[in-house]
Short mmCIF file of C-alpha atoms and ligand atoms in Angstrom, two decimals:
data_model
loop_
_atom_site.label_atom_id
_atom_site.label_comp_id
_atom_site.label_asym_id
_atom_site.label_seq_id
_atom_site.Cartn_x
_atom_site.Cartn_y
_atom_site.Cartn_z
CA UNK A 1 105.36 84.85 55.64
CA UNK A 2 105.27 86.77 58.42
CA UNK A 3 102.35 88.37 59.92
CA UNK A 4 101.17 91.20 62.35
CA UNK A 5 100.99 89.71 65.39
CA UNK A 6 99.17 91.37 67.99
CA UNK A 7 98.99 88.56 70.20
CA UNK A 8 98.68 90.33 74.59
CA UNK A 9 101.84 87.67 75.50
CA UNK A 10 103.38 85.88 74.27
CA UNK A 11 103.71 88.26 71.96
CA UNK A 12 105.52 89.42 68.83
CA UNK A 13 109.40 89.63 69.10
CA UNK A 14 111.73 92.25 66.70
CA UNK A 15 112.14 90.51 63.55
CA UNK A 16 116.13 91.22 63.50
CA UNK A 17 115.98 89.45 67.03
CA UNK A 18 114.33 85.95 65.39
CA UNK A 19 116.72 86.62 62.50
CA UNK A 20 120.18 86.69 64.66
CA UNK A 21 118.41 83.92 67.19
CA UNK A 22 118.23 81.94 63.67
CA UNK A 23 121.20 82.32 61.88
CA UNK A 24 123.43 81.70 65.93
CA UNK A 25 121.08 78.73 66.50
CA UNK A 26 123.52 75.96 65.96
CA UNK A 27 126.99 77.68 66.00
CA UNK A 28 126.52 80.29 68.56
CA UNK A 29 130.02 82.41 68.53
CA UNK A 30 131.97 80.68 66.58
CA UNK A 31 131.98 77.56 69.58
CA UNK A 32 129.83 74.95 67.34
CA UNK A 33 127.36 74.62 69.56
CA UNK A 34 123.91 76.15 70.81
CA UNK A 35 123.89 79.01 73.34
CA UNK A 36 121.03 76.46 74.58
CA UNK A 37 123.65 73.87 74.68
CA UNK A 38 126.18 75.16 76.92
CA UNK A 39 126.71 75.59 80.82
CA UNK A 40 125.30 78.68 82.31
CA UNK A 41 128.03 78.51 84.68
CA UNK A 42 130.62 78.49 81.17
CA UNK A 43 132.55 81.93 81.17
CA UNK A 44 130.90 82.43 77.74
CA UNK A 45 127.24 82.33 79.12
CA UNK A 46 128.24 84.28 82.51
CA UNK A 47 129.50 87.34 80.38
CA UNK A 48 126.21 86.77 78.05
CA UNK A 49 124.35 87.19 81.14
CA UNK A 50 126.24 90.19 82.30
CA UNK A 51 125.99 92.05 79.42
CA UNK A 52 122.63 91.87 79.12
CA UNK A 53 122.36 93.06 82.82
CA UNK A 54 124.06 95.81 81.46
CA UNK A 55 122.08 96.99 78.59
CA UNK A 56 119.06 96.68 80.74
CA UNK A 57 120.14 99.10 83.31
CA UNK A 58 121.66 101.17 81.33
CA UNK A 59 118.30 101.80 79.16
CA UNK A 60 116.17 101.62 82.44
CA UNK A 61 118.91 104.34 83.84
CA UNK A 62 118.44 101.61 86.81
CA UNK A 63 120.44 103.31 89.70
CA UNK A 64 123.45 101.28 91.53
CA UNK A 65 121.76 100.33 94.60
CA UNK A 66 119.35 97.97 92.50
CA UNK A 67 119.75 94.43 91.86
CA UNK A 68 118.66 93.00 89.00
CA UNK A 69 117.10 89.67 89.13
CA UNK A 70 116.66 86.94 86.16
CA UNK A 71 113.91 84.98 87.30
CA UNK A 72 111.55 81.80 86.60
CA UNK A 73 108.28 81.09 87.31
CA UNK A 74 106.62 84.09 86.00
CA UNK A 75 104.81 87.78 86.96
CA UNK A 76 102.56 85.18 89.16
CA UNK A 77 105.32 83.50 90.97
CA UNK A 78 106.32 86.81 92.27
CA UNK A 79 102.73 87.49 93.76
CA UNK A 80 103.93 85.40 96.21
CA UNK A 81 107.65 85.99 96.59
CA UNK A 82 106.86 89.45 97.09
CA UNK A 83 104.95 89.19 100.05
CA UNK A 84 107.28 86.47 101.20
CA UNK A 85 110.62 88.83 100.83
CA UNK A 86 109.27 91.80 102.23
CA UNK A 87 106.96 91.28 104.78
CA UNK A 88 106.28 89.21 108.18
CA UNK A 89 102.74 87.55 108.47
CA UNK A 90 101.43 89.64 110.38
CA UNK A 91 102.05 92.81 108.65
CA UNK A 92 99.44 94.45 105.97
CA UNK A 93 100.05 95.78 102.67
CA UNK A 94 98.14 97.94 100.55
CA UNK A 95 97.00 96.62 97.01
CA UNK A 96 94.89 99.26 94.35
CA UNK A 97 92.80 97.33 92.46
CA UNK A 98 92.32 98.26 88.41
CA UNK A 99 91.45 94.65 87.11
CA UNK A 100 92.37 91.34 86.17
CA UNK A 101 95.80 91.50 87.08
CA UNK A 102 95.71 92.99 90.28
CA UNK A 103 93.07 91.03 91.47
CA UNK A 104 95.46 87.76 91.14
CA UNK A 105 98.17 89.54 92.86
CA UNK A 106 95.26 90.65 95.95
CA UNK A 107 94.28 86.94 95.65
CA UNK A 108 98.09 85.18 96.16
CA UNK A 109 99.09 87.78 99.02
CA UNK A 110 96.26 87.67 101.32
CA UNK A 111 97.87 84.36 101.50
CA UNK A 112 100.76 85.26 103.10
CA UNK A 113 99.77 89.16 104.49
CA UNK A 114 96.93 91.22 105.37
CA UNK A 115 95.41 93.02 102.39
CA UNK A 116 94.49 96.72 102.58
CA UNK A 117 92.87 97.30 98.92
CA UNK A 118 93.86 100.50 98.72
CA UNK A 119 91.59 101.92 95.81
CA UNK A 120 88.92 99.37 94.15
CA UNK A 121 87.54 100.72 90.19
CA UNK A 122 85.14 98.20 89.92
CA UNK A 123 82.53 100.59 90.09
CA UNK A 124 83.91 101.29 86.86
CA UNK A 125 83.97 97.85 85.41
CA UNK A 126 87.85 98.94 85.83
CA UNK A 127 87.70 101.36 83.13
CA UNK A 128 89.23 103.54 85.09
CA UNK A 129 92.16 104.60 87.21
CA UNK A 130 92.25 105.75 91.16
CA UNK A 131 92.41 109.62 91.39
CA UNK A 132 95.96 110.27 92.63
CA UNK A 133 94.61 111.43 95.74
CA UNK A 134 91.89 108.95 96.35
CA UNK A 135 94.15 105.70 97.35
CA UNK A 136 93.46 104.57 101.03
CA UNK A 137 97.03 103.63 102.31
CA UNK A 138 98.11 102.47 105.68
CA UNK A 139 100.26 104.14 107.65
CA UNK A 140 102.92 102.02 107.87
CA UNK A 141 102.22 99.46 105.27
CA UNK A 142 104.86 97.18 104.63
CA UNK A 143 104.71 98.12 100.97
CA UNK A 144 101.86 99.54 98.10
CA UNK A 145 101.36 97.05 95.19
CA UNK A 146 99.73 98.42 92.13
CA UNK A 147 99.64 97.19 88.21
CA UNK A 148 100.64 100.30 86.04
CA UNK A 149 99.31 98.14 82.88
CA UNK A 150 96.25 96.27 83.46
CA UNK A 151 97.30 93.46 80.09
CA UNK A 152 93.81 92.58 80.01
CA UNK A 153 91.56 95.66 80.32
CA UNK A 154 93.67 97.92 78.35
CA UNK A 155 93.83 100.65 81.59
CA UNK A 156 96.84 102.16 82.63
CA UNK A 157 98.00 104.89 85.42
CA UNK A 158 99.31 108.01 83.60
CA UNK A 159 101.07 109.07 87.25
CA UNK A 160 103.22 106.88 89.74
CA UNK A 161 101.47 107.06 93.05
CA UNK A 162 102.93 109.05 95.72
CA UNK A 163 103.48 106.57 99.02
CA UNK A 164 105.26 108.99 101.13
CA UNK A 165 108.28 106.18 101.59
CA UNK A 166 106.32 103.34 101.58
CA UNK A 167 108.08 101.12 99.04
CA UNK A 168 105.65 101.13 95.95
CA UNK A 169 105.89 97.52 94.12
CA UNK A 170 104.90 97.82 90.35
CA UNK A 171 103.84 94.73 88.09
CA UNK A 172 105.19 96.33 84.83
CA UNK A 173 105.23 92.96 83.15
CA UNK A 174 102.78 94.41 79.96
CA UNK A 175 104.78 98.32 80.17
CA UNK A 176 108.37 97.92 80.95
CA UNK A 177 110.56 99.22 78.55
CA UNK A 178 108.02 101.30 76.85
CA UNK A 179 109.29 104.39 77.96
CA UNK A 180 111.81 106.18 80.43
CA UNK A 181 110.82 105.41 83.98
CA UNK A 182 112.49 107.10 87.16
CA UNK A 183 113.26 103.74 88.49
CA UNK A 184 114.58 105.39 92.04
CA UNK A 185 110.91 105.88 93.06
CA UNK A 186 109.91 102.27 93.39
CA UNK A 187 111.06 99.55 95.70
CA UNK A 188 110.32 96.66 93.41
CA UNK A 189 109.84 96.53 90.01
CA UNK A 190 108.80 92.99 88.56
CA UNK A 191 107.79 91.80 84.89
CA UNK A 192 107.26 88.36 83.29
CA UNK A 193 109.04 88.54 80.33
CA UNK A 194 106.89 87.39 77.51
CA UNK A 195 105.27 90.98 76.75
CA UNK A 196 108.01 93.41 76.14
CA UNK A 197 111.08 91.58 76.76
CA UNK A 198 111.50 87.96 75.56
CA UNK A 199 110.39 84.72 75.46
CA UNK A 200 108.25 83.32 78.45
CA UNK A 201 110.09 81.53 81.11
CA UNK A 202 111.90 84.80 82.99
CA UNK A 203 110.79 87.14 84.93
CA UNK A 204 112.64 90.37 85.68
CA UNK A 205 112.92 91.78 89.42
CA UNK A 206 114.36 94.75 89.86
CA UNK A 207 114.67 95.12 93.67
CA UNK A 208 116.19 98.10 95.87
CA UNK A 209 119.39 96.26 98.10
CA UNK A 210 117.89 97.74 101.74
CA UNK A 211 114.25 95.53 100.41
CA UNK A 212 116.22 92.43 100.31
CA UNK A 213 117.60 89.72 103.40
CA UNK A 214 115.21 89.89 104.75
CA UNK A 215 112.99 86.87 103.72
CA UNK A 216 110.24 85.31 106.07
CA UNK A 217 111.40 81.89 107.33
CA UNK A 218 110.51 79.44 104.90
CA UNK A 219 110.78 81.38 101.98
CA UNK A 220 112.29 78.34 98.88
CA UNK A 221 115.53 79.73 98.23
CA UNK A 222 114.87 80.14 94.77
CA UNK A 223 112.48 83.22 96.43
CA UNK A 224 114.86 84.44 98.46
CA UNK A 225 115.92 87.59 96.81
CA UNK A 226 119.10 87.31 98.57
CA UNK A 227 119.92 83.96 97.76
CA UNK A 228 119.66 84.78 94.21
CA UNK A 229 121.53 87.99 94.10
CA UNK A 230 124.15 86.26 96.03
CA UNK A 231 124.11 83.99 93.46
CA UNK A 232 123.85 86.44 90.24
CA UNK A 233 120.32 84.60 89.53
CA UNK A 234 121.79 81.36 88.80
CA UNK A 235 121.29 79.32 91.97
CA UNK A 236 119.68 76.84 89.50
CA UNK A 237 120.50 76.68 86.16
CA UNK A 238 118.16 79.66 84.58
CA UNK A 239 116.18 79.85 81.66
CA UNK A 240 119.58 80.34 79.40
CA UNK A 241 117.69 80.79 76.24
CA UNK A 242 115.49 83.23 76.94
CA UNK A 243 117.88 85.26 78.62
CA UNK A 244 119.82 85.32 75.54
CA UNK A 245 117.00 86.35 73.81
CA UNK A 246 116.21 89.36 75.87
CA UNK A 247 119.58 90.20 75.82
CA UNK A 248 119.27 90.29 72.09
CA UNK A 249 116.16 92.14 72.97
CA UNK A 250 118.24 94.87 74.48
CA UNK A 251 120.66 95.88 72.08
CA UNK A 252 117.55 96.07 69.78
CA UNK A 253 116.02 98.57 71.96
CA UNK A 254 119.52 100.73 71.90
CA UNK A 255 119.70 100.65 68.20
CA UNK A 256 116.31 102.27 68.14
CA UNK A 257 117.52 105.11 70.12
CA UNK A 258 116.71 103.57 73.96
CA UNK A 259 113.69 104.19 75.59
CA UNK A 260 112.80 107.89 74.45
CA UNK A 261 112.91 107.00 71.02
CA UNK A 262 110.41 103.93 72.08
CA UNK A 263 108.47 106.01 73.79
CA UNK A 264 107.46 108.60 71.01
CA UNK A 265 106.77 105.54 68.72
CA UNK A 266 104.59 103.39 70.83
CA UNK A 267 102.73 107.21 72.13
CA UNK A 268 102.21 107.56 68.26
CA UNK A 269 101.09 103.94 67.66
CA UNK A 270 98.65 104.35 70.49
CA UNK A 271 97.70 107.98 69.73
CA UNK A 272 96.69 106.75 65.49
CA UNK A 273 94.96 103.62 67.24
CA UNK A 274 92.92 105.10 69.34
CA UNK A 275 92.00 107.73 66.92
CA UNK A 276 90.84 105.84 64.68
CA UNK A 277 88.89 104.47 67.23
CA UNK A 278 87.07 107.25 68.14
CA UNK A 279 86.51 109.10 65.26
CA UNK A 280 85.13 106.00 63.62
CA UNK A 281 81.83 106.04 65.53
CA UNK A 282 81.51 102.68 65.41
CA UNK A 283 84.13 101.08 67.01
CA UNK A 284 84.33 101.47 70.75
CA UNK A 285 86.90 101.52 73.38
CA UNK A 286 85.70 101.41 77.05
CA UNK A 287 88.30 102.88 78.88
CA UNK A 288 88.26 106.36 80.11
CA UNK A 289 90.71 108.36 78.04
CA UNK A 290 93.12 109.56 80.88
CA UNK A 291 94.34 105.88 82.05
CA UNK A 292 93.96 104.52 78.23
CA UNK A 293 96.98 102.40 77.66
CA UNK A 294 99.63 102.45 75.25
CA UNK A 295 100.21 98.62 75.01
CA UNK A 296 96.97 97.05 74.73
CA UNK A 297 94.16 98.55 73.06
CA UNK A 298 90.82 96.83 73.66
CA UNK A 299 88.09 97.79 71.19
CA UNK A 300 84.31 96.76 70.58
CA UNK A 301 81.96 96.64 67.36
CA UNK A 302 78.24 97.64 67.53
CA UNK A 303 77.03 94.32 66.73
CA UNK A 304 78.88 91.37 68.42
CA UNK A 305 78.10 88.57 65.93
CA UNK A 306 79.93 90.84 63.94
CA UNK A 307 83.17 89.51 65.96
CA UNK A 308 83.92 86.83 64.33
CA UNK A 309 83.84 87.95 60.43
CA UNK A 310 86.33 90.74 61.86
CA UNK A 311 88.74 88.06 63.53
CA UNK A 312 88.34 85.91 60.39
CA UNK A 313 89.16 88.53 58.09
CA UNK A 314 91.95 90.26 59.50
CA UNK A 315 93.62 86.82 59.64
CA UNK A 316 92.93 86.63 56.31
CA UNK A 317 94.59 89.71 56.04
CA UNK A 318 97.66 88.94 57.94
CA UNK A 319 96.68 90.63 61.14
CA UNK A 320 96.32 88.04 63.89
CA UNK A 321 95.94 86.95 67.74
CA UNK A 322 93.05 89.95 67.60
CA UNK A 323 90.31 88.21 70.26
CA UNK A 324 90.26 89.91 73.36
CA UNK A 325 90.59 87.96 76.29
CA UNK A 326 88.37 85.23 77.14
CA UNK A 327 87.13 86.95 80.21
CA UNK A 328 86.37 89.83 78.70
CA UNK A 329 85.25 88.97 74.69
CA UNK A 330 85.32 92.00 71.90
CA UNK A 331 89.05 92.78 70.57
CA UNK A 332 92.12 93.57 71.86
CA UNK A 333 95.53 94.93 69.60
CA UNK A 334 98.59 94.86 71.95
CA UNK A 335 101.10 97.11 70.18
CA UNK A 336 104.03 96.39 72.55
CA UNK A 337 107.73 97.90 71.31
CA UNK A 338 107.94 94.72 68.75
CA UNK A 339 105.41 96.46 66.84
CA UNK A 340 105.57 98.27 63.88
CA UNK A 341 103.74 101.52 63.40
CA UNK A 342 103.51 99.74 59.93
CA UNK A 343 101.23 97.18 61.89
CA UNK A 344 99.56 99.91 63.35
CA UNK A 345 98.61 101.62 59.97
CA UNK A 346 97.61 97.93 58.49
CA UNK A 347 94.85 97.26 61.27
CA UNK A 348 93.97 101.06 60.88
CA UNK A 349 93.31 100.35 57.39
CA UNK A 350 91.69 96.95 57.96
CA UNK A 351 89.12 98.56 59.92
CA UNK A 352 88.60 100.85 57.76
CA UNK A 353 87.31 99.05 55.36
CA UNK A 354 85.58 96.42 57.99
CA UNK A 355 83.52 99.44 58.77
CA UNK A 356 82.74 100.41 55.32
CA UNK A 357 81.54 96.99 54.49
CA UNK A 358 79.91 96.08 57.67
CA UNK A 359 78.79 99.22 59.09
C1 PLP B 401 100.95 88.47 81.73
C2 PLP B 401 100.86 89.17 83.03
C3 PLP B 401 101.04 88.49 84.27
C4 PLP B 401 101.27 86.99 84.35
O1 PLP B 401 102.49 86.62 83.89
P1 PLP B 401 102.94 85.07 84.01
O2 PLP B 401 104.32 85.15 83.46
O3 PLP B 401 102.00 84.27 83.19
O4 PLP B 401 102.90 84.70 85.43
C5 PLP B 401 100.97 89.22 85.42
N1 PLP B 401 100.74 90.55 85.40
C6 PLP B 401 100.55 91.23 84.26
C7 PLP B 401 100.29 92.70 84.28
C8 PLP B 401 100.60 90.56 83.04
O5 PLP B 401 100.42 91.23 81.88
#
């Protein structure tokens, strides 16, 4: 039986995806194999690969002078590549601060850059975001790194920042392809894949061409965003699987309408969430309601002994992977595209009745 998973990542996956990935699993195309089983240089692969390029920029409107990058080692590999492809050691780049995430990101580049930290919320216990006009850049920063979804503390930016040509460098790995973005005002977009797009194991880059070849000496080839454009990602073999899968991913996402259609969905998932929330009076959600995010909804009870016997029964209940993060404790529903507004209403109505019995 299947469950509502609200698991922050890996996370749940459309059901019609895990049904096609099923049914293709041994005989993919009519070719008796796996599409795990055959070359990713095979024609059959490279067009699988292409088309799934495709979809992607055409629901992401991604304009021609992007590349599009299918790579491994995850959001965190690229905390490094980043600063690697698009800056010398000496230069500085500015980094805004809203949490967990962007605090590993600040951590890996002072490793290879300076570090201006643009805009710190910790005064906030990042609850909230930077005012628009509050961010300290540097003139002539080599680029400005911020998360727009902070995964952990449930905090997003409702505006893009304004870096006055600057390239601005997004970690979208817990928002991308929640809603329309106007991809032409960033530099870089990255995102690990096991949130919103696929299975774990790729990471998308989305990288303008004038950002790229331009690698510090040293950089591992499979960095170089050059050498792997050159290359259409596959200078080593890549994850093929999961690529399929987030290909699959992305006709799923058309058939829903593309990304407006997701985007009135997941507001409405977030808005009933979050109301419910709120007008409760017993449950609690710390972040301040401007940069409250859509895709992960962290949320407190009065009494925390009271956390387990909520985890327990909404497993029991068929609503699971609840516990916030371990840093962090209390509960956390990530409602990502994969998720119904049927699971929404389910863990509405679970707490509910929580409430009512333990309140
Ligand atoms: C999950 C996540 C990461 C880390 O992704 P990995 O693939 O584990 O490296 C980085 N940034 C954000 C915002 C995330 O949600």
């Amino acid at each position: 039986m299947r469950v509502f998973n609200f698991a922050a990542g890996p996370a749940t996956l459309p059901l019609e995806v895990l049904e096609q990935a099923r049914d293709e699993m041994t005989d993919w195309r009519g070719g008796g194999m796996s599409v795990m089983e055959i070359s990713h240089r095979s024609k059959a692969f490279v067009a699988l690969a292409r088309d799934a390029e495709t979809d992607l920029r055409e629901l992401l409107a991604i304009p021609a002078n992007y590349k599009v990058l299918f790579l491994q080692g995850g959001a965190s590999a690229q905390f490094a590549a980043i600063p690697m492809n698009l800056a010398g050691p000496e230069a500085t780049a500015d980094y805004v601060n809203t949490g967990a995430w962007s605090k590993k990101a600040i951590g890996e580049a002072k490793r290879f850059l300076r570090v201006n930290v643009a805009a710190d919320e910790g005064d906030s216990n990042y609850s909230t975001v930077p005012a628009a006009e509050g961010l300290r850049l540097t003139p002539g920063a080599a680029y400005v790194h911020y998360t727009p979804n902070e995964t952990i503390g449930g905090v997003e930016f409702p505006y893009v920042p304004e870096t006055r040509g600057v390239p601005l460098v997004a970690d979208m790995s817990s928002t991308i392809l929640s809603r329309p973005i106007d991809v032409s005002k960033y530099g870089l977009i990255y995102a690990g894949a096991q949130k919103n797009i696929g299975p774990s194991g790729l990471c998308v880059v989305i990288v303008r061409e004038d950002l790229i070849g331009r690698a510090r000496a040293g950089t591992p080839l499979v960095w170089d965003y050059k050498a792997m454009a050159d290359d259409g990602s596959m200078l080593n073999t890549p994850p093929t699987f999961a690529w399929y899968i987030a290909g699959l991913v992305f006709k799923w996402l058309k058939r829903q309408g593309g990304l407006g259609a997701m985007a009135e969905r997941n507001r409405a998932k977030a808005v009933r969430l979050y109301r419910a929330i709120d007008e409760s009076g017993w449950y609690a959600n710390p972040v301040a309601k401007p940069g409250r995010s859509w895709m992960n909804v962290p949320f407190t009870v009065p009494d925390p002994a009271l956390e387990k016997t909520f985890l327990a029964e909404a497993g029991a209940a068929g609503l699971t992977n609840l516990e916030g993060h371990r840093s962090v404790g209390g509960m956390r529903a990530s409602i990502y595209n994969a998720m119904p507004p049927a699971g929404v209403e389910a863990l509405v109505a679970f707490m509910t009745d929580f409430q009512r019995r333990h309140g």
